mmCIF file with all atom_site columns, C-alpha atoms in Angstrom:
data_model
loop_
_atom_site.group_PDB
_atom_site.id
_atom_site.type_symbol
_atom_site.label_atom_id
_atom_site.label_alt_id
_atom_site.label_comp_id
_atom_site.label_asym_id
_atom_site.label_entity_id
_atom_site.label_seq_id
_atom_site.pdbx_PDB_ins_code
_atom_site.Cartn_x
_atom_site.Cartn_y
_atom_site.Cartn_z
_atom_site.occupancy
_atom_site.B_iso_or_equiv
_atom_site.pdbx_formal_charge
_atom_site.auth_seq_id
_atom_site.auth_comp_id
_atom_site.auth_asym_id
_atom_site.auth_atom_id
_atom_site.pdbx_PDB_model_num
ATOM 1   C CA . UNK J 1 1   ? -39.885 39.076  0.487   1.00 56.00 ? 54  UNK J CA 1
ATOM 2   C CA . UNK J 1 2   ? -37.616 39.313  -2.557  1.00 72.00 ? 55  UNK J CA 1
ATOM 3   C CA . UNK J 1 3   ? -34.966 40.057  -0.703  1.00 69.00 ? 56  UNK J CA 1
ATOM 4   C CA . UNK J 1 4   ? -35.285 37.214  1.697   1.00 75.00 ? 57  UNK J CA 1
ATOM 5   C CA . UNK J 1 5   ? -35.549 34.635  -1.484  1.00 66.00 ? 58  UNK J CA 1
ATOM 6   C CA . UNK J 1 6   ? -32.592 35.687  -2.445  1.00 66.00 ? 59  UNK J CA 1
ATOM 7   C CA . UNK J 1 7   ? -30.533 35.268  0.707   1.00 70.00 ? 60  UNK J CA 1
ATOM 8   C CA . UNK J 1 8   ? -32.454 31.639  1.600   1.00 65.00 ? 61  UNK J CA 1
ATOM 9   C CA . UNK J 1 9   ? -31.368 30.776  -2.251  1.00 60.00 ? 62  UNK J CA 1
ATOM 10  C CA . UNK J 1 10  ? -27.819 31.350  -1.717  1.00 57.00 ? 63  UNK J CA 1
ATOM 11  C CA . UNK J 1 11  ? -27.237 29.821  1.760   1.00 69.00 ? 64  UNK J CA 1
ATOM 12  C CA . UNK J 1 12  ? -28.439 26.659  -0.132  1.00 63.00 ? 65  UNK J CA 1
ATOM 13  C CA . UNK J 1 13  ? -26.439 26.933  -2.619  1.00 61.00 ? 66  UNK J CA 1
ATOM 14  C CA . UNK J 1 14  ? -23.497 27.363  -0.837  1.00 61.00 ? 67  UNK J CA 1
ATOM 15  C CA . UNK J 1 15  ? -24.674 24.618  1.754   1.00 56.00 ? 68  UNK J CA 1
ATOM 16  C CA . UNK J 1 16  ? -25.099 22.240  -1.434  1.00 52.00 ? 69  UNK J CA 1
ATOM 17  C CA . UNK J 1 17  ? -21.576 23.556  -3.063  1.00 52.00 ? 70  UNK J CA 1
ATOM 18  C CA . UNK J 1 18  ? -19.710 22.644  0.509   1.00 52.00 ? 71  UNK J CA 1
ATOM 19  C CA . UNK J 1 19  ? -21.724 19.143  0.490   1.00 47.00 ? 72  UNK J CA 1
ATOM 20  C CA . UNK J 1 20  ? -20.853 18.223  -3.336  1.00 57.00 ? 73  UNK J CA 1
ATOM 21  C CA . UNK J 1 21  ? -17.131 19.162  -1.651  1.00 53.00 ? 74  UNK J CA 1
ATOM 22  C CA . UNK J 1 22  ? -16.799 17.387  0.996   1.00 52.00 ? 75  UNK J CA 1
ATOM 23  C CA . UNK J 1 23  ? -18.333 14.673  -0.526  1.00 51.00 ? 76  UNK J CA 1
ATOM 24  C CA . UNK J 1 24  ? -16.159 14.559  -3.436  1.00 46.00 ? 77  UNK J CA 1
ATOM 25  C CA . UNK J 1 25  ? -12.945 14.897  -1.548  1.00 47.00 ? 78  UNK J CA 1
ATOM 26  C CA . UNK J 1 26  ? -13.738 11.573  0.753   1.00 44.00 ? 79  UNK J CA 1
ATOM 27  C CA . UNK J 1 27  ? -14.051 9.451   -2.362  1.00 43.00 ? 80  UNK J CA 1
ATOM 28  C CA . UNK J 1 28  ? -10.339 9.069   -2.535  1.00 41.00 ? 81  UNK J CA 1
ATOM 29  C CA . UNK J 1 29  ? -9.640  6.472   -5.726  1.00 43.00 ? 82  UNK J CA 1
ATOM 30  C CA . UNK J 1 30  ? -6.894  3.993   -5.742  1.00 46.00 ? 83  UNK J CA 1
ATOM 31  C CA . UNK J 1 31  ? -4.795  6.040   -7.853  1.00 51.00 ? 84  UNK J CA 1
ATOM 32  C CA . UNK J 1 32  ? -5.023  8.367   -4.544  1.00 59.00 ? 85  UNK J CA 1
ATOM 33  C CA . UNK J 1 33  ? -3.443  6.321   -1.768  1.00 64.00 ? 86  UNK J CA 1
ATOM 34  C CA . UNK J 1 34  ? 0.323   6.095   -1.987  1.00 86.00 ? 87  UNK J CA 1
ATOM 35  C CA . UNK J 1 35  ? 2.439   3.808   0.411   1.00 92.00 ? 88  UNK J CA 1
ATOM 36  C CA . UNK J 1 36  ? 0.822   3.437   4.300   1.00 93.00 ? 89  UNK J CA 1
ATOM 37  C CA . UNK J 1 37  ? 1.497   1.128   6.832   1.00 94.00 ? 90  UNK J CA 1
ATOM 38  C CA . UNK J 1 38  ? -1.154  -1.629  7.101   1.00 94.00 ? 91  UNK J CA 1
ATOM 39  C CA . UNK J 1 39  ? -1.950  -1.516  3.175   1.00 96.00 ? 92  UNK J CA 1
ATOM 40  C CA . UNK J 1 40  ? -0.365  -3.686  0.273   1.00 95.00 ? 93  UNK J CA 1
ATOM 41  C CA . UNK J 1 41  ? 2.736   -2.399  -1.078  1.00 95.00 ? 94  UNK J CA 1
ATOM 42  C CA . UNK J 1 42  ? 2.381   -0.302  -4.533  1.00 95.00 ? 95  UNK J CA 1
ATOM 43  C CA . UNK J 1 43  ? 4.161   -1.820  -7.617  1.00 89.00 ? 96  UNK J CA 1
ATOM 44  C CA . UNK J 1 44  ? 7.628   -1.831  -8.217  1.00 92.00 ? 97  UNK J CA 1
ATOM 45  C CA . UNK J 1 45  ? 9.202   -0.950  -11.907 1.00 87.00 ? 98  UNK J CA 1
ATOM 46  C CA . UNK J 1 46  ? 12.672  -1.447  -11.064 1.00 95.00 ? 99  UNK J CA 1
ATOM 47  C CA . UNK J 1 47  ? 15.621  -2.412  -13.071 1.00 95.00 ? 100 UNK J CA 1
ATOM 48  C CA . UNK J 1 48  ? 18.824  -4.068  -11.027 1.00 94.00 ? 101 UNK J CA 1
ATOM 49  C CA . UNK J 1 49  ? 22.266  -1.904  -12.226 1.00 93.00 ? 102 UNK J CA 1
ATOM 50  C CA . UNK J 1 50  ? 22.844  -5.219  -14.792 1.00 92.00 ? 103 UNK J CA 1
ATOM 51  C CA . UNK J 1 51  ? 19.408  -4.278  -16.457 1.00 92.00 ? 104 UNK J CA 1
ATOM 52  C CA . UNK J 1 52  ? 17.196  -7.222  -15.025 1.00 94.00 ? 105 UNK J CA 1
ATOM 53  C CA . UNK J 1 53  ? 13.628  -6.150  -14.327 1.00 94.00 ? 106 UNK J CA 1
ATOM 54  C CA . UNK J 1 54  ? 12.951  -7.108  -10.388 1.00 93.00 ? 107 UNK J CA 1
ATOM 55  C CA . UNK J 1 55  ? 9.676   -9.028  -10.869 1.00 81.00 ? 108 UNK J CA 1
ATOM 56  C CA . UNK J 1 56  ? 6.951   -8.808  -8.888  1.00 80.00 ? 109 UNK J CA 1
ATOM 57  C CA . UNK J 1 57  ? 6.816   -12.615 -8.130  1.00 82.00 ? 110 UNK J CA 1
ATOM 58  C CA . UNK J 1 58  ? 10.388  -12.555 -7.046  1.00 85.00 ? 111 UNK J CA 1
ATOM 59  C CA . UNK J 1 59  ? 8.885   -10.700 -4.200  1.00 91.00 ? 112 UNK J CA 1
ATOM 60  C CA . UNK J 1 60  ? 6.172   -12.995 -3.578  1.00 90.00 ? 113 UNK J CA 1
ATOM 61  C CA . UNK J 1 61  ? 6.539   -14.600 -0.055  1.00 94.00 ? 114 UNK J CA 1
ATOM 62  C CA . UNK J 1 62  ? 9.614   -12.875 0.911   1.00 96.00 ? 115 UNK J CA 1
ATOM 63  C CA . UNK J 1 63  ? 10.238  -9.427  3.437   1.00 98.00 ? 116 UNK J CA 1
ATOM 64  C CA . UNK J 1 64  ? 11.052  -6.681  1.212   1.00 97.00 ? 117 UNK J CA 1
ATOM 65  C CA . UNK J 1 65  ? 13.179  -3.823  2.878   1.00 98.00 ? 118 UNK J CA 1
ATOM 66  C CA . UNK J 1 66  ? 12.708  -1.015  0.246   1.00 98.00 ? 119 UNK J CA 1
ATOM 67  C CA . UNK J 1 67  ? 14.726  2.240   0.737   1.00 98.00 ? 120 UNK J CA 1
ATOM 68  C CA . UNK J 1 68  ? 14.612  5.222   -1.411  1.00 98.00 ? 121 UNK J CA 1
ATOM 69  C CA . UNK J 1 69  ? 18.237  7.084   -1.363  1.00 98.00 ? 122 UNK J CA 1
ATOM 70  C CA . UNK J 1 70  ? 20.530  9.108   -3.235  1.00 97.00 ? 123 UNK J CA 1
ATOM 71  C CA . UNK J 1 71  ? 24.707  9.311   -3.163  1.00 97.00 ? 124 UNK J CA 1
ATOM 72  C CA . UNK J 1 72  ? 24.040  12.923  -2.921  1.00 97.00 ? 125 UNK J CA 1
ATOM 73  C CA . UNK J 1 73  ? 21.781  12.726  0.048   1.00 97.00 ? 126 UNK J CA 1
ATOM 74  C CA . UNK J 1 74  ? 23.835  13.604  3.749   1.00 98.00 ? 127 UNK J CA 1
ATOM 75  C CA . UNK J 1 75  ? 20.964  11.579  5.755   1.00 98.00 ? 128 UNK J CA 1
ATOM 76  C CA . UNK J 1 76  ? 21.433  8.421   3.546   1.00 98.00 ? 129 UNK J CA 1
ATOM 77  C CA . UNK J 1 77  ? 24.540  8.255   3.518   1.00 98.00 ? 130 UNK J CA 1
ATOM 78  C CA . UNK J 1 78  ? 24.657  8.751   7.493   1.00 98.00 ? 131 UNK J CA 1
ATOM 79  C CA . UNK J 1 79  ? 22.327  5.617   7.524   1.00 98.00 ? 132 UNK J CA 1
ATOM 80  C CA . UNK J 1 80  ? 24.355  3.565   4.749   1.00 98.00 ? 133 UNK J CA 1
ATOM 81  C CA . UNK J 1 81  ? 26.532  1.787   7.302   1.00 98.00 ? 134 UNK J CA 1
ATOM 82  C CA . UNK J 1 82  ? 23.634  0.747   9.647   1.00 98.00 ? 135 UNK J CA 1
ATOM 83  C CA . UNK J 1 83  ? 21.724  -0.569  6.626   1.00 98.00 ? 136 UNK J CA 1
ATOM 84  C CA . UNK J 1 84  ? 24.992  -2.345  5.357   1.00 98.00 ? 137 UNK J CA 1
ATOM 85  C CA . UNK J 1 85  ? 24.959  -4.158  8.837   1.00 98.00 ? 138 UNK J CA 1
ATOM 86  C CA . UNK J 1 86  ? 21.595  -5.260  8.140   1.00 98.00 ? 139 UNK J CA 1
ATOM 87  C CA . UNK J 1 87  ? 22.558  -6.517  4.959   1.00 98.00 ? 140 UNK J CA 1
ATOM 88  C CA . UNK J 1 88  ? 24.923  -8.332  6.114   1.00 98.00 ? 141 UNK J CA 1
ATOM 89  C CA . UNK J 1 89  ? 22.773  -10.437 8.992   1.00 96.00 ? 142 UNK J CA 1
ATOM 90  C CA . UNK J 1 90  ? 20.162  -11.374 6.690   1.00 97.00 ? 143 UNK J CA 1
ATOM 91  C CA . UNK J 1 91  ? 22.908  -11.557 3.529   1.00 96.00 ? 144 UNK J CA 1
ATOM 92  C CA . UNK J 1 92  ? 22.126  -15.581 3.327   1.00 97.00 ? 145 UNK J CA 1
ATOM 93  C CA . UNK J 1 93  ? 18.469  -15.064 4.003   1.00 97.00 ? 146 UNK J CA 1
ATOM 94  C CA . UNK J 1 94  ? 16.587  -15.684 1.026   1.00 95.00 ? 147 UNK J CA 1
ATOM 95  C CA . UNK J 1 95  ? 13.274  -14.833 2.831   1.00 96.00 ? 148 UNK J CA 1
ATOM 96  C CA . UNK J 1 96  ? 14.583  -11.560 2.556   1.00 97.00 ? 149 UNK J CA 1
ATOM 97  C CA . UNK J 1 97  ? 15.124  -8.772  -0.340  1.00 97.00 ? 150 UNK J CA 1
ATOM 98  C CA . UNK J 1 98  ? 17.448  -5.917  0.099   1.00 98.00 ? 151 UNK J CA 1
ATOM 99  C CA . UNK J 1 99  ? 15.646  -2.964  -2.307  1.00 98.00 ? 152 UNK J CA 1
ATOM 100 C CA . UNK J 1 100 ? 17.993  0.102   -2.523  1.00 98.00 ? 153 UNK J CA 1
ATOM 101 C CA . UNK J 1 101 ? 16.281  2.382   -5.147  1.00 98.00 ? 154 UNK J CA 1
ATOM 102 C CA . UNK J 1 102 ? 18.846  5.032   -6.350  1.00 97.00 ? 155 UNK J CA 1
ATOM 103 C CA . UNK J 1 103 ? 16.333  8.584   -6.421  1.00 96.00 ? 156 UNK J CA 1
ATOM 104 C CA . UNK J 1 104 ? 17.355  11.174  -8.550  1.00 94.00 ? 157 UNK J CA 1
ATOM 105 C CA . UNK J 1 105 ? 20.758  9.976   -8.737  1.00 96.00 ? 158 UNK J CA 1
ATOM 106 C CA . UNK J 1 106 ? 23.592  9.598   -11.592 1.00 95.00 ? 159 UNK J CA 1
ATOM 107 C CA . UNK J 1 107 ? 23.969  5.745   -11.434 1.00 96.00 ? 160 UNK J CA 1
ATOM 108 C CA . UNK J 1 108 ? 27.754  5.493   -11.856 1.00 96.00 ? 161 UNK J CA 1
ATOM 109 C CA . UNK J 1 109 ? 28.255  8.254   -8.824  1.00 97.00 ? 162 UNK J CA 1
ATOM 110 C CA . UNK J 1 110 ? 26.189  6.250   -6.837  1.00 97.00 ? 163 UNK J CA 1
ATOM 111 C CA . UNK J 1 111 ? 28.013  3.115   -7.585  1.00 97.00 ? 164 UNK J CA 1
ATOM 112 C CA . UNK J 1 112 ? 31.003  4.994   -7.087  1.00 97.00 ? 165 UNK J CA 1
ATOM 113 C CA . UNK J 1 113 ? 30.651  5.803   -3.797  1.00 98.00 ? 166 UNK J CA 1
ATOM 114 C CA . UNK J 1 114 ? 29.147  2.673   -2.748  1.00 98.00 ? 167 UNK J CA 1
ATOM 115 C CA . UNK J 1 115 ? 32.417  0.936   -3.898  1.00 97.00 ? 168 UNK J CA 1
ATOM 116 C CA . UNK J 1 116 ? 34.425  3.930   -2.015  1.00 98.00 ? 169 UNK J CA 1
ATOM 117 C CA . UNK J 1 117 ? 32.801  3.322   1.182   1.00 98.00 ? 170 UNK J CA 1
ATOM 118 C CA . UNK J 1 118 ? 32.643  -0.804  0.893   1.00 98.00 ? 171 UNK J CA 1
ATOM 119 C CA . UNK J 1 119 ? 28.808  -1.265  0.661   1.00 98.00 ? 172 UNK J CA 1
ATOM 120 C CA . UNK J 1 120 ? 27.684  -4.239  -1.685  1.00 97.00 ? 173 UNK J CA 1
ATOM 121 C CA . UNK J 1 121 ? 23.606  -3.732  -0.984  1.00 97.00 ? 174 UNK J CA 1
ATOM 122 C CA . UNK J 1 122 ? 21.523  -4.664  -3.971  1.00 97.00 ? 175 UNK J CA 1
ATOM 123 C CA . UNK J 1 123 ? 21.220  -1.212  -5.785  1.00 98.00 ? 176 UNK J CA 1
ATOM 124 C CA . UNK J 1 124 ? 17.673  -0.565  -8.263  1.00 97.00 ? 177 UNK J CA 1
ATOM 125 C CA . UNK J 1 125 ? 17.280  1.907   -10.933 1.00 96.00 ? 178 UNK J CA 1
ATOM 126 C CA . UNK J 1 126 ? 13.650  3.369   -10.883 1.00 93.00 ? 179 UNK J CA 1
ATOM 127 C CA . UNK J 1 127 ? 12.839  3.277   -14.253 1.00 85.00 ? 180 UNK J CA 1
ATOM 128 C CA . UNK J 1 128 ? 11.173  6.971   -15.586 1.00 88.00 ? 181 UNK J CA 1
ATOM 129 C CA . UNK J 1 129 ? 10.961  7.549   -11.546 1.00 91.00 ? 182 UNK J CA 1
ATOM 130 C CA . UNK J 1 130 ? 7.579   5.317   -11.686 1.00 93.00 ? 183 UNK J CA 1
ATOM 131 C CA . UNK J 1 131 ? 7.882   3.287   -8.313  1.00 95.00 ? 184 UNK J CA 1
ATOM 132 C CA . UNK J 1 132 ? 9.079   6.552   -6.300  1.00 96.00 ? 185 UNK J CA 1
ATOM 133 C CA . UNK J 1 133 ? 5.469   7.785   -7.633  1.00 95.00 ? 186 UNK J CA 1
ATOM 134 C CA . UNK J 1 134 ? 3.697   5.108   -6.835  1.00 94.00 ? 187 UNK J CA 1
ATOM 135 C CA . UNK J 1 135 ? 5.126   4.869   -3.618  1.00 96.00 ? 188 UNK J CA 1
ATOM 136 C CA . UNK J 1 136 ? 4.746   9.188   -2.715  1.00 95.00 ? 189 UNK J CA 1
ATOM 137 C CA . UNK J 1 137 ? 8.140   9.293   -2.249  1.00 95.00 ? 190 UNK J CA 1
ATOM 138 C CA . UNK J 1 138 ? 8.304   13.397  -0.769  1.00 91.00 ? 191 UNK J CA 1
ATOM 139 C CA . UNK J 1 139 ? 12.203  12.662  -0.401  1.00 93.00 ? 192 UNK J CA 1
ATOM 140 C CA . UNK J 1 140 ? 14.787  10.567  0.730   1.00 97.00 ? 193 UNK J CA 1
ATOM 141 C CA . UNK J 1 141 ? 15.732  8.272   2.865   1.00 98.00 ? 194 UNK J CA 1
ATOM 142 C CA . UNK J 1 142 ? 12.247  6.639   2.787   1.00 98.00 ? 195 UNK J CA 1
ATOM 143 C CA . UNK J 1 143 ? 12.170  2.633   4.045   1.00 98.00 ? 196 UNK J CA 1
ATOM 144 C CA . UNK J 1 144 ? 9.395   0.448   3.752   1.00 98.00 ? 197 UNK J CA 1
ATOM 145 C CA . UNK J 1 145 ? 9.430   -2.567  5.459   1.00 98.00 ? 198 UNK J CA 1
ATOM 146 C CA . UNK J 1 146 ? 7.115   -5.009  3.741   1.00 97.00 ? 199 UNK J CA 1
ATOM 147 C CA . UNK J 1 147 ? 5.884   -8.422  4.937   1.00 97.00 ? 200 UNK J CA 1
ATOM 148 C CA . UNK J 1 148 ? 5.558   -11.802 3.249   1.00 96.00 ? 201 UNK J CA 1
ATOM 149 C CA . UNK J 1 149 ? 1.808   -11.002 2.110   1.00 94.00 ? 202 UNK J CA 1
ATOM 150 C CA . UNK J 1 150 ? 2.978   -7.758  0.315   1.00 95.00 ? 203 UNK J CA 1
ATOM 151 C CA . UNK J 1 151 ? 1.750   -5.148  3.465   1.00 96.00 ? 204 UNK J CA 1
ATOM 152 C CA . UNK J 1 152 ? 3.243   -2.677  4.366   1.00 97.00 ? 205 UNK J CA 1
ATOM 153 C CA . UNK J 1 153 ? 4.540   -3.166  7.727   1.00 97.00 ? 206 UNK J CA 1
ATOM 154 C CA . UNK J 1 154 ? 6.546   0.461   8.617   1.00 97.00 ? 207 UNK J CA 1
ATOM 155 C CA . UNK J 1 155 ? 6.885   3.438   6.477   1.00 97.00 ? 208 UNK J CA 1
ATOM 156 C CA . UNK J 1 156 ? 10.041  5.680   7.724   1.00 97.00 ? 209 UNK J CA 1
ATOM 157 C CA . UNK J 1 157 ? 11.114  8.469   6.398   1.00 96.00 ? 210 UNK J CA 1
ATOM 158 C CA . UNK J 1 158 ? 14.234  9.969   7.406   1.00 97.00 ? 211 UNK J CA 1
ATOM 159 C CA . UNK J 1 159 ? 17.423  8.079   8.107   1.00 97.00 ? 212 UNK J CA 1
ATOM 160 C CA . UNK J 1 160 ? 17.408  5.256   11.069  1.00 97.00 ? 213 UNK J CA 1
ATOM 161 C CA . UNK J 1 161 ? 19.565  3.234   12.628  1.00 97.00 ? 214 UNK J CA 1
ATOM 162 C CA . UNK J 1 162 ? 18.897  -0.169  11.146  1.00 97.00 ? 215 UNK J CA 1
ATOM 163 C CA . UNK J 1 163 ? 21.217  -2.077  12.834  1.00 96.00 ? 216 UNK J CA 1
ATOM 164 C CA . UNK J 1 164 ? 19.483  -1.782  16.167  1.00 97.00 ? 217 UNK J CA 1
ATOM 165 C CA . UNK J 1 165 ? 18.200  -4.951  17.743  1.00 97.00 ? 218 UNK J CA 1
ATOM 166 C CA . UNK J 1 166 ? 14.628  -2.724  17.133  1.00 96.00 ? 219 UNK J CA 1
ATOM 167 C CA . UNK J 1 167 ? 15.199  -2.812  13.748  1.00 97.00 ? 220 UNK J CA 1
ATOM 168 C CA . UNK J 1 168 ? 16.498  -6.414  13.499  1.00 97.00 ? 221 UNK J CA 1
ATOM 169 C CA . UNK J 1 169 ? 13.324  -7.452  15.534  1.00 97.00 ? 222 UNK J CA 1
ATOM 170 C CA . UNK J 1 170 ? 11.082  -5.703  12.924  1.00 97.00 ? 223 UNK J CA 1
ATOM 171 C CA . UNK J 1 171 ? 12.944  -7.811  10.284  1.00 97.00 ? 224 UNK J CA 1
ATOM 172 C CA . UNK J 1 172 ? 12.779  -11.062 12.257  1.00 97.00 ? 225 UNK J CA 1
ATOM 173 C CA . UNK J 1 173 ? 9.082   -9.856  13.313  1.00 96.00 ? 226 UNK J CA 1
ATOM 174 C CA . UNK J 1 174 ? 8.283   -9.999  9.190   1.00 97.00 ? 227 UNK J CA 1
ATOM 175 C CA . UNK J 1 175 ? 10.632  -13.165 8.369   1.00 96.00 ? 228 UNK J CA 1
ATOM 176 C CA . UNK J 1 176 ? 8.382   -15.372 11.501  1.00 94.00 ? 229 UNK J CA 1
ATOM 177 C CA . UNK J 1 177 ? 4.826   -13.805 10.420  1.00 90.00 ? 230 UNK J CA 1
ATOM 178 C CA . UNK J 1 178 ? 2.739   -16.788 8.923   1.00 85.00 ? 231 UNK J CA 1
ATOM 179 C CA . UNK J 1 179 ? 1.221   -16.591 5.354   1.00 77.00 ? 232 UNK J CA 1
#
């Protein structure tokens, strides 16, 4: 009978240790959840290349097309042109903000070879790498495509062609949404 005590004592022990577990690894906090389609954007702590702090109410109301990249980084710079293009159709557009944070990058190469290769998009430093946390970046490219209530409409990672009229559509999509 011993024996069997013993046995019965750990199968409920281990049934109450897997429990406690599981139950303790669906309670994801806040902290937790990085950047997802269909949830609010996480906060930005970005500084422009003069040294103005982007504001969060400067993004208030407006599409936000973030993109994580580096000068060093084959796949962004394969996607720079397309997301020049971009720029340059919704340039005027002041519903719009053009977000290129520079990841792991030495600011003047990167500014160096956009001025090489002729791109003028809106370049961010990412002060002590804080918004690439709070957003999960993994790598780069990563794009988020944000609406005017601050949620997250697409997450890509990897480069894309952003001047396809699927692109442009997801842009116009976010411009025409109501608030």
């Amino acid at each position: 009978m011993n024996h069997r005590a013993v046995i019965m004592a750990v199968i409920l022990f281990l049934g109450l240790a897997v429990l406690i577990f599981s139950i303790s690894d669906n309670q994801t906090t806040k902290k937790d959840i990085k950047a997802v389609a269909g949830l609010e954007a996480p906060a930005l702590s970005l500084d422009d290349t003069a040294g103005k702090r982007l504001n969060e109410n400067d993004l208030k109301g407006t599409v936000s097309f973030i993109n994580f990249w580096a000068s060093w980084c084959k796949p962004c710079r394969d996607e720079m042109p397309s997301i020049q293009a971009l720029y340059n159709q919704f340039r005027d557009d002041k519903r719009v903000r053009f977000i290129m944070v520079l990841y792991k990058d030495d600011v003047e190469k990167a500014m160096k070879y956009l001025k090489e290769n002729n791109f003028d998009l809106p370049v961010f430093i990412d002060i002590n790498a804080k918004t690439a946390s709070n957003y999960g970046i993994t790598g780069v490219p990563e794009t988020y495509l944000v609406g005017k209530k601050g949620i997250i409409s697409q997450k890509i990672i990897g480069p894309a062609d952003w001047s396809s009229n699927k692109a442009i559509a997801a842009v116009t999509g976010l411009i025409n949404e109501q608030l």
